[in-house]
Amino acid sequence: MGFFDKFKQKLTGVTEALSFDRLKEGLSKTRESLVGRLRSVLFMGRKIDAQLLSEIEEILIRSDVGVTTTEKIIERLKDRVRKDNIQDAGL
């Protein structure tokens, strides 16, 4: 193994570490953004209705949760609201 091969190995390791750090940072920003937007629509006294569910659905889709996952989340949310007779959207 020559000098440049060793240098390339070290450089590759550093590049991979930096890429992972950027990925973690990006996911952290995405999570913070998603939670912030959800908190902005979920507050005490807000009635759980079709408008609220539509807003939550839009937030999830815009956050790249995916259509199928968003549909499952909204359906489970509707079931839980119905089952537990929840009316207030406060966290």
PDB file of N, CA and C in Angstrom:
ATOM      1  N   MET A   1       0.849  -1.171   0.000  1.00  0.00           N
ATOM      2  CA  MET A   1       0.000   0.000   0.000  1.00  0.00           C
ATOM      3  C   MET A   1       0.895   1.234   0.000  1.00  0.00           C
ATOM      4  N   GLY A   2       0.668   2.076  -0.968  1.00  0.00           N
ATOM      5  CA  GLY A   2       1.477   3.269  -1.107  1.00  0.00           C
ATOM      6  C   GLY A   2       0.964   4.424  -0.267  1.00  0.00           C
ATOM      7  N   PHE A   3       1.730   5.478  -0.270  1.00  0.00           N
ATOM      8  CA  PHE A   3       1.390   6.685   0.488  1.00  0.00           C
ATOM      9  C   PHE A   3       0.015   7.226   0.109  1.00  0.00           C
ATOM     10  N   PHE A   4      -0.271   7.299  -1.186  1.00  0.00           N
ATOM     11  CA  PHE A   4      -1.533   7.874  -1.629  1.00  0.00           C
ATOM     12  C   PHE A   4      -2.731   6.974  -1.285  1.00  0.00           C
ATOM     13  N   ASP A   5      -2.502   5.664  -1.226  1.00  0.00           N
ATOM     14  CA  ASP A   5      -3.576   4.756  -0.816  1.00  0.00           C
ATOM     15  C   ASP A   5      -3.952   5.001   0.641  1.00  0.00           C
ATOM     16  N   LYS A   6      -2.961   5.186   1.508  1.00  0.00           N
ATOM     17  CA  LYS A   6      -3.222   5.472   2.925  1.00  0.00           C
ATOM     18  C   LYS A   6      -3.940   6.816   3.070  1.00  0.00           C
ATOM     19  N   PHE A   7      -3.475   7.792   2.316  1.00  0.00           N
ATOM     20  CA  PHE A   7      -4.081   9.118   2.347  1.00  0.00           C
ATOM     21  C   PHE A   7      -5.549   9.043   1.892  1.00  0.00           C
ATOM     22  N   LYS A   8      -5.799   8.271   0.836  1.00  0.00           N
ATOM     23  CA  LYS A   8      -7.154   8.116   0.313  1.00  0.00           C
ATOM     24  C   LYS A   8      -8.061   7.451   1.346  1.00  0.00           C
ATOM     25  N   GLN A   9      -7.553   6.454   2.065  1.00  0.00           N
ATOM     26  CA  GLN A   9      -8.345   5.771   3.097  1.00  0.00           C
ATOM     27  C   GLN A   9      -8.737   6.751   4.198  1.00  0.00           C
ATOM     28  N   LYS A  10      -7.775   7.528   4.653  1.00  0.00           N
ATOM     29  CA  LYS A  10      -8.064   8.495   5.723  1.00  0.00           C
ATOM     30  C   LYS A  10      -9.051   9.554   5.244  1.00  0.00           C
ATOM     31  N   LEU A  11      -8.862  10.013   4.031  1.00  0.00           N
ATOM     32  CA  LEU A  11      -9.756  11.022   3.475  1.00  0.00           C
ATOM     33  C   LEU A  11     -11.170  10.476   3.329  1.00  0.00           C
ATOM     34  N   THR A  12     -11.302   9.227   2.895  1.00  0.00           N
ATOM     35  CA  THR A  12     -12.611   8.589   2.753  1.00  0.00           C
ATOM     36  C   THR A  12     -13.301   8.490   4.107  1.00  0.00           C
ATOM     37  N   GLY A  13     -12.567   8.107   5.152  1.00  0.00           N
ATOM     38  CA  GLY A  13     -13.134   8.011   6.505  1.00  0.00           C
ATOM     39  C   GLY A  13     -13.642   9.345   7.008  1.00  0.00           C
ATOM     40  N   VAL A  14     -12.870  10.388   6.780  1.00  0.00           N
ATOM     41  CA  VAL A  14     -13.268  11.738   7.204  1.00  0.00           C
ATOM     42  C   VAL A  14     -14.509  12.177   6.428  1.00  0.00           C
ATOM     43  N   THR A  15     -14.535  11.933   5.135  1.00  0.00           N
ATOM     44  CA  THR A  15     -15.674  12.309   4.296  1.00  0.00           C
ATOM     45  C   THR A  15     -16.943  11.598   4.751  1.00  0.00           C
ATOM     46  N   GLU A  16     -16.836  10.317   5.060  1.00  0.00           N
ATOM     47  CA  GLU A  16     -17.999   9.563   5.529  1.00  0.00           C
ATOM     48  C   GLU A  16     -18.496  10.118   6.851  1.00  0.00           C
ATOM     49  N   ALA A  17     -17.606  10.451   7.760  1.00  0.00           N
ATOM     50  CA  ALA A  17     -17.995  11.014   9.054  1.00  0.00           C
ATOM     51  C   ALA A  17     -18.706  12.349   8.871  1.00  0.00           C
ATOM     52  N   LEU A  18     -18.157  13.197   7.988  1.00  0.00           N
ATOM     53  CA  LEU A  18     -18.782  14.497   7.740  1.00  0.00           C
ATOM     54  C   LEU A  18     -20.168  14.330   7.118  1.00  0.00           C
ATOM     55  N   SER A  19     -20.312  13.380   6.208  1.00  0.00           N
ATOM     56  CA  SER A  19     -21.607  13.135   5.576  1.00  0.00           C
ATOM     57  C   SER A  19     -22.626  12.685   6.613  1.00  0.00           C
ATOM     58  N   PHE A  20     -22.210  11.819   7.534  1.00  0.00           N
ATOM     59  CA  PHE A  20     -23.111  11.346   8.581  1.00  0.00           C
ATOM     60  C   PHE A  20     -23.518  12.497   9.493  1.00  0.00           C
ATOM     61  N   ASP A  21     -22.569  13.353   9.843  1.00  0.00           N
ATOM     62  CA  ASP A  21     -22.884  14.511  10.683  1.00  0.00           C
ATOM     63  C   ASP A  21     -23.880  15.437   9.989  1.00  0.00           C
ATOM     64  N   ARG A  22     -23.700  15.637   8.691  1.00  0.00           N
ATOM     65  CA  ARG A  22     -24.640  16.484   7.940  1.00  0.00           C
ATOM     66  C   ARG A  22     -26.016  15.851   7.887  1.00  0.00           C
ATOM     67  N   LEU A  23     -26.061  14.535   7.742  1.00  0.00           N
ATOM     68  CA  LEU A  23     -27.338  13.831   7.732  1.00  0.00           C
ATOM     69  C   LEU A  23     -28.036  14.002   9.074  1.00  0.00           C
ATOM     70  N   LYS A  24     -27.307  13.798  10.175  1.00  0.00           N
ATOM     71  CA  LYS A  24     -27.893  13.976  11.505  1.00  0.00           C
ATOM     72  C   LYS A  24     -28.404  15.401  11.701  1.00  0.00           C
ATOM     73  N   GLU A  25     -27.616  16.362  11.249  1.00  0.00           N
ATOM     74  CA  GLU A  25     -28.007  17.770  11.385  1.00  0.00           C
ATOM     75  C   GLU A  25     -29.265  18.064  10.570  1.00  0.00           C
ATOM     76  N   GLY A  26     -29.317  17.540   9.357  1.00  0.00           N
ATOM     77  CA  GLY A  26     -30.488  17.741   8.507  1.00  0.00           C
ATOM     78  C   GLY A  26     -31.740  17.110   9.095  1.00  0.00           C
ATOM     79  N   LEU A  27     -31.600  15.901   9.635  1.00  0.00           N
ATOM     80  CA  LEU A  27     -32.752  15.237  10.252  1.00  0.00           C
ATOM     81  C   LEU A  27     -33.217  15.978  11.494  1.00  0.00           C
ATOM     82  N   SER A  28     -32.274  16.533  12.238  1.00  0.00           N
ATOM     83  CA  SER A  28     -32.627  17.307  13.430  1.00  0.00           C
ATOM     84  C   SER A  28     -33.424  18.550  13.037  1.00  0.00           C
ATOM     85  N   LYS A  29     -32.998  19.230  11.991  1.00  0.00           N
ATOM     86  CA  LYS A  29     -33.725  20.421  11.526  1.00  0.00           C
ATOM     87  C   LYS A  29     -35.114  20.042  11.033  1.00  0.00           C
ATOM     88  N   THR A  30     -35.215  18.917  10.327  1.00  0.00           N
ATOM     89  CA  THR A  30     -36.514  18.456   9.835  1.00  0.00           C
ATOM     90  C   THR A  30     -37.446  18.156  11.000  1.00  0.00           C
ATOM     91  N   ARG A  31     -36.927  17.469  12.018  1.00  0.00           N
ATOM     92  CA  ARG A  31     -37.736  17.129  13.185  1.00  0.00           C
ATOM     93  C   ARG A  31     -38.214  18.391  13.897  1.00  0.00           C
ATOM     94  N   GLU A  32     -37.304  19.338  14.104  1.00  0.00           N
ATOM     95  CA  GLU A  32     -37.663  20.585  14.772  1.00  0.00           C
ATOM     96  C   GLU A  32     -38.724  21.346  13.984  1.00  0.00           C
ATOM     97  N   SER A  33     -38.587  21.360  12.681  1.00  0.00           N
ATOM     98  CA  SER A  33     -39.548  22.052  11.824  1.00  0.00           C
ATOM     99  C   SER A  33     -40.915  21.380  11.901  1.00  0.00           C
ATOM    100  N   LEU A  34     -40.940  20.061  11.813  1.00  0.00           N
ATOM    101  CA  LEU A  34     -42.192  19.306  11.877  1.00  0.00           C
ATOM    102  C   LEU A  34     -42.885  19.540  13.212  1.00  0.00           C
ATOM    103  N   VAL A  35     -42.158  19.399  14.294  1.00  0.00           N
ATOM    104  CA  VAL A  35     -42.742  19.581  15.627  1.00  0.00           C
ATOM    105  C   VAL A  35     -43.228  21.017  15.804  1.00  0.00           C
ATOM    106  N   GLY A  36     -42.462  21.972  15.342  1.00  0.00           N
ATOM    107  CA  GLY A  36     -42.863  23.372  15.457  1.00  0.00           C
ATOM    108  C   GLY A  36     -44.154  23.671  14.715  1.00  0.00           C
ATOM    109  N   ARG A  37     -44.264  23.128  13.495  1.00  0.00           N
ATOM    110  CA  ARG A  37     -45.487  23.364  12.728  1.00  0.00           C
ATOM    111  C   ARG A  37     -46.688  22.661  13.357  1.00  0.00           C
ATOM    112  N   LEU A  38     -46.479  21.468  13.900  1.00  0.00           N
ATOM    113  CA  LEU A  38     -47.593  20.778  14.568  1.00  0.00           C
ATOM    114  C   LEU A  38     -48.036  21.546  15.820  1.00  0.00           C
ATOM    115  N   ARG A  39     -47.071  22.040  16.573  1.00  0.00           N
ATOM    116  CA  ARG A  39     -47.419  22.816  17.773  1.00  0.00           C
ATOM    117  C   ARG A  39     -48.189  24.084  17.420  1.00  0.00           C
ATOM    118  N   SER A  40     -47.913  24.635  16.248  1.00  0.00           N
ATOM    119  CA  SER A  40     -48.596  25.872  15.858  1.00  0.00           C
ATOM    120  C   SER A  40     -50.082  25.644  15.564  1.00  0.00           C
ATOM    121  N   VAL A  41     -50.472  24.428  15.232  1.00  0.00           N
ATOM    122  CA  VAL A  41     -51.894  24.160  14.955  1.00  0.00           C
ATOM    123  C   VAL A  41     -52.580  23.426  16.100  1.00  0.00           C
ATOM    124  N   LEU A  42     -51.795  22.864  17.019  1.00  0.00           N
ATOM    125  CA  LEU A  42     -52.370  22.133  18.151  1.00  0.00           C
ATOM    126  C   LEU A  42     -52.247  22.977  19.415  1.00  0.00           C
ATOM    127  N   PHE A  43     -53.324  23.610  19.787  1.00  0.00           N
ATOM    128  CA  PHE A  43     -53.296  24.421  20.992  1.00  0.00           C
ATOM    129  C   PHE A  43     -54.594  24.233  21.762  1.00  0.00           C
ATOM    130  N   MET A  44     -54.530  24.546  23.064  1.00  0.00           N
ATOM    131  CA  MET A  44     -55.687  24.369  23.950  1.00  0.00           C
ATOM    132  C   MET A  44     -56.881  25.163  23.418  1.00  0.00           C
ATOM    133  N   GLY A  45     -58.022  24.527  23.465  1.00  0.00           N
ATOM    134  CA  GLY A  45     -59.249  25.176  23.035  1.00  0.00           C
ATOM    135  C   GLY A  45     -59.559  24.978  21.564  1.00  0.00           C
ATOM    136  N   ARG A  46     -58.608  24.507  20.790  1.00  0.00           N
ATOM    137  CA  ARG A  46     -58.858  24.273  19.365  1.00  0.00           C
ATOM    138  C   ARG A  46     -59.618  22.971  19.215  1.00  0.00           C
ATOM    139  N   LYS A  47     -60.735  23.053  18.536  1.00  0.00           N
ATOM    140  CA  LYS A  47     -61.581  21.891  18.323  1.00  0.00           C
ATOM    141  C   LYS A  47     -60.966  20.977  17.261  1.00  0.00           C
ATOM    142  N   ILE A  48     -61.039  19.682  17.509  1.00  0.00           N
ATOM    143  CA  ILE A  48     -60.565  18.715  16.520  1.00  0.00           C
ATOM    144  C   ILE A  48     -61.684  18.528  15.504  1.00  0.00           C
ATOM    145  N   ASP A  49     -61.424  19.009  14.303  1.00  0.00           N
ATOM    146  CA  ASP A  49     -62.415  18.924  13.231  1.00  0.00           C
ATOM    147  C   ASP A  49     -61.713  18.617  11.914  1.00  0.00           C
ATOM    148  N   ALA A  50     -62.468  18.591  10.841  1.00  0.00           N
ATOM    149  CA  ALA A  50     -61.916  18.260   9.526  1.00  0.00           C
ATOM    150  C   ALA A  50     -60.841  19.257   9.110  1.00  0.00           C
ATOM    151  N   GLN A  51     -61.005  20.524   9.445  1.00  0.00           N
ATOM    152  CA  GLN A  51     -60.019  21.554   9.106  1.00  0.00           C
ATOM    153  C   GLN A  51     -58.685  21.267   9.787  1.00  0.00           C
ATOM    154  N   LEU A  52     -58.723  20.946  11.076  1.00  0.00           N
ATOM    155  CA  LEU A  52     -57.497  20.648  11.810  1.00  0.00           C
ATOM    156  C   LEU A  52     -56.815  19.406  11.235  1.00  0.00           C
ATOM    157  N   LEU A  53     -57.589  18.362  10.980  1.00  0.00           N
ATOM    158  CA  LEU A  53     -57.014  17.143  10.418  1.00  0.00           C
ATOM    159  C   LEU A  53     -56.394  17.404   9.049  1.00  0.00           C
ATOM    160  N   SER A  54     -57.023  18.264   8.277  1.00  0.00           N
ATOM    161  CA  SER A  54     -56.472  18.637   6.975  1.00  0.00           C
ATOM    162  C   SER A  54     -55.146  19.378   7.133  1.00  0.00           C
ATOM    163  N   GLU A  55     -55.063  20.267   8.107  1.00  0.00           N
ATOM    164  CA  GLU A  55     -53.821  21.006   8.359  1.00  0.00           C
ATOM    165  C   GLU A  55     -52.710  20.056   8.796  1.00  0.00           C
ATOM    166  N   ILE A  56     -53.030  19.109   9.665  1.00  0.00           N
ATOM    167  CA  ILE A  56     -52.045  18.133  10.122  1.00  0.00           C
ATOM    168  C   ILE A  56     -51.573  17.293   8.939  1.00  0.00           C
ATOM    169  N   GLU A  57     -52.509  16.877   8.107  1.00  0.00           N
ATOM    170  CA  GLU A  57     -52.164  16.077   6.928  1.00  0.00           C
ATOM    171  C   GLU A  57     -51.201  16.849   6.014  1.00  0.00           C
ATOM    172  N   GLU A  58     -51.497  18.117   5.795  1.00  0.00           N
ATOM    173  CA  GLU A  58     -50.632  18.941   4.946  1.00  0.00           C
ATOM    174  C   GLU A  58     -49.232  19.085   5.541  1.00  0.00           C
ATOM    175  N   ILE A  59     -49.155  19.287   6.846  1.00  0.00           N
ATOM    176  CA  ILE A  59     -47.863  19.416   7.518  1.00  0.00           C
ATOM    177  C   ILE A  59     -47.049  18.134   7.351  1.00  0.00           C
ATOM    178  N   LEU A  60     -47.695  16.996   7.539  1.00  0.00           N
ATOM    179  CA  LEU A  60     -46.990  15.715   7.419  1.00  0.00           C
ATOM    180  C   LEU A  60     -46.484  15.488   5.997  1.00  0.00           C
ATOM    181  N   ILE A  61     -47.319  15.774   5.021  1.00  0.00           N
ATOM    182  CA  ILE A  61     -46.913  15.563   3.633  1.00  0.00           C
ATOM    183  C   ILE A  61     -45.787  16.518   3.250  1.00  0.00           C
ATOM    184  N   ARG A  62     -45.892  17.772   3.649  1.00  0.00           N
ATOM    185  CA  ARG A  62     -44.830  18.746   3.340  1.00  0.00           C
ATOM    186  C   ARG A  62     -43.524  18.413   4.059  1.00  0.00           C
ATOM    187  N   SER A  63     -43.619  17.634   5.127  1.00  0.00           N
ATOM    188  CA  SER A  63     -42.425  17.227   5.871  1.00  0.00           C
ATOM    189  C   SER A  63     -41.844  15.929   5.341  1.00  0.00           C
ATOM    190  N   ASP A  64     -42.329  15.500   4.191  1.00  0.00           N
ATOM    191  CA  ASP A  64     -41.831  14.289   3.530  1.00  0.00           C
ATOM    192  C   ASP A  64     -42.039  13.023   4.342  1.00  0.00           C
ATOM    193  N   VAL A  65     -43.142  12.969   5.082  1.00  0.00           N
ATOM    194  CA  VAL A  65     -43.469  11.758   5.821  1.00  0.00           C
ATOM    195  C   VAL A  65     -43.930  10.680   4.846  1.00  0.00           C
ATOM    196  N   GLY A  66     -44.518  11.108   3.743  1.00  0.00           N
ATOM    197  CA  GLY A  66     -45.009  10.173   2.739  1.00  0.00           C
ATOM    198  C   GLY A  66     -46.522  10.087   2.794  1.00  0.00           C
ATOM    199  N   VAL A  67     -47.113   9.877   1.650  1.00  0.00           N
ATOM    200  CA  VAL A  67     -48.573   9.864   1.555  1.00  0.00           C
ATOM    201  C   VAL A  67     -49.161   8.685   2.323  1.00  0.00           C
ATOM    202  N   THR A  68     -48.617   7.498   2.108  1.00  0.00           N
ATOM    203  CA  THR A  68     -49.161   6.304   2.775  1.00  0.00           C
ATOM    204  C   THR A  68     -49.055   6.416   4.286  1.00  0.00           C
ATOM    205  N   THR A  69     -47.901   6.843   4.780  1.00  0.00           N
ATOM    206  CA  THR A  69     -47.706   6.996   6.219  1.00  0.00           C
ATOM    207  C   THR A  69     -48.612   8.080   6.770  1.00  0.00           C
ATOM    208  N   THR A  70     -48.748   9.175   6.046  1.00  0.00           N
ATOM    209  CA  THR A  70     -49.624  10.259   6.472  1.00  0.00           C
ATOM    210  C   THR A  70     -51.061   9.772   6.580  1.00  0.00           C
ATOM    211  N   GLU A  71     -51.514   9.017   5.588  1.00  0.00           N
ATOM    212  CA  GLU A  71     -52.883   8.488   5.625  1.00  0.00           C
ATOM    213  C   GLU A  71     -53.089   7.588   6.835  1.00  0.00           C
ATOM    214  N   LYS A  72     -52.104   6.759   7.148  1.00  0.00           N
ATOM    215  CA  LYS A  72     -52.209   5.873   8.313  1.00  0.00           C
ATOM    216  C   LYS A  72     -52.259   6.673   9.604  1.00  0.00           C
ATOM    217  N   ILE A  73     -51.415   7.704   9.702  1.00  0.00           N
ATOM    218  CA  ILE A  73     -51.396   8.549  10.902  1.00  0.00           C
ATOM    219  C   ILE A  73     -52.734   9.243  11.079  1.00  0.00           C
ATOM    220  N   ILE A  74     -53.268   9.833  10.015  1.00  0.00           N
ATOM    221  CA  ILE A  74     -54.541  10.547  10.090  1.00  0.00           C
ATOM    222  C   ILE A  74     -55.674   9.586  10.447  1.00  0.00           C
ATOM    223  N   GLU A  75     -55.669   8.403   9.858  1.00  0.00           N
ATOM    224  CA  GLU A  75     -56.714   7.419  10.158  1.00  0.00           C
ATOM    225  C   GLU A  75     -56.653   6.981  11.623  1.00  0.00           C
ATOM    226  N   ARG A  76     -55.461   6.738  12.127  1.00  0.00           N
ATOM    227  CA  ARG A  76     -55.313   6.360  13.545  1.00  0.00           C
ATOM    228  C   ARG A  76     -55.707   7.509  14.462  1.00  0.00           C
ATOM    229  N   LEU A  77     -55.388   8.710  14.059  1.00  0.00           N
ATOM    230  CA  LEU A  77     -55.770   9.885  14.838  1.00  0.00           C
ATOM    231  C   LEU A  77     -57.293  10.010  14.909  1.00  0.00           C
ATOM    232  N   LYS A  78     -57.946   9.833  13.771  1.00  0.00           N
ATOM    233  CA  LYS A  78     -59.418   9.882  13.744  1.00  0.00           C
ATOM    234  C   LYS A  78     -60.017   8.800  14.635  1.00  0.00           C
ATOM    235  N   ASP A  79     -59.472   7.598  14.552  1.00  0.00           N
ATOM    236  CA  ASP A  79     -59.968   6.496  15.393  1.00  0.00           C
ATOM    237  C   ASP A  79     -59.794   6.809  16.874  1.00  0.00           C
ATOM    238  N   ARG A  80     -58.639   7.344  17.227  1.00  0.00           N
ATOM    239  CA  ARG A  80     -58.367   7.661  18.638  1.00  0.00           C
ATOM    240  C   ARG A  80     -59.285   8.765  19.149  1.00  0.00           C
ATOM    241  N   VAL A  81     -59.504   9.784  18.322  1.00  0.00           N
ATOM    242  CA  VAL A  81     -60.394  10.888  18.698  1.00  0.00           C
ATOM    243  C   VAL A  81     -61.803  10.357  18.923  1.00  0.00           C
ATOM    244  N   ARG A  82     -62.249   9.506  18.002  1.00  0.00           N
ATOM    245  CA  ARG A  82     -63.589   8.918  18.100  1.00  0.00           C
ATOM    246  C   ARG A  82     -63.697   7.999  19.317  1.00  0.00           C
ATOM    247  N   LYS A  83     -62.718   7.112  19.481  1.00  0.00           N
ATOM    248  CA  LYS A  83     -62.732   6.118  20.563  1.00  0.00           C
ATOM    249  C   LYS A  83     -62.700   6.773  21.945  1.00  0.00           C
ATOM    250  N   ASP A  84     -61.809   7.742  22.115  1.00  0.00           N
ATOM    251  CA  ASP A  84     -61.631   8.379  23.427  1.00  0.00           C
ATOM    252  C   ASP A  84     -62.439   9.658  23.587  1.00  0.00           C
ATOM    253  N   ASN A  85     -63.252   9.988  22.571  1.00  0.00           N
ATOM    254  CA  ASN A  85     -64.090  11.181  22.602  1.00  0.00           C
ATOM    255  C   ASN A  85     -63.273  12.441  22.927  1.00  0.00           C
ATOM    256  N   ILE A  86     -62.155  12.586  22.245  1.00  0.00           N
ATOM    257  CA  ILE A  86     -61.285  13.752  22.443  1.00  0.00           C
ATOM    258  C   ILE A  86     -61.825  14.896  21.591  1.00  0.00           C
ATOM    259  N   GLN A  87     -61.933  16.072  22.192  1.00  0.00           N
ATOM    260  CA  GLN A  87     -62.468  17.217  21.461  1.00  0.00           C
ATOM    261  C   GLN A  87     -61.487  18.382  21.400  1.00  0.00           C
ATOM    262  N   ASP A  88     -60.574  18.457  22.357  1.00  0.00           N
ATOM    263  CA  ASP A  88     -59.626  19.564  22.435  1.00  0.00           C
ATOM    264  C   ASP A  88     -58.287  19.137  21.858  1.00  0.00           C
ATOM    265  N   ALA A  89     -57.715  19.976  21.007  1.00  0.00           N
ATOM    266  CA  ALA A  89     -56.475  19.646  20.328  1.00  0.00           C
ATOM    267  C   ALA A  89     -55.221  20.022  21.139  1.00  0.00           C
ATOM    268  N   GLY A  90     -55.387  20.534  22.336  1.00  0.00           N
ATOM    269  CA  GLY A  90     -54.239  20.959  23.135  1.00  0.00           C
ATOM    270  C   GLY A  90     -53.297  19.813  23.425  1.00  0.00           C
ATOM    271  N   LEU A  91     -51.985  20.133  23.390  1.00  0.00           N
ATOM    272  CA  LEU A  91     -50.964  19.109  23.638  1.00  0.00           C
ATOM    273  C   LEU A  91     -50.882  18.758  25.102  1.00  0.00           C
TER     274      LEU A  91
END
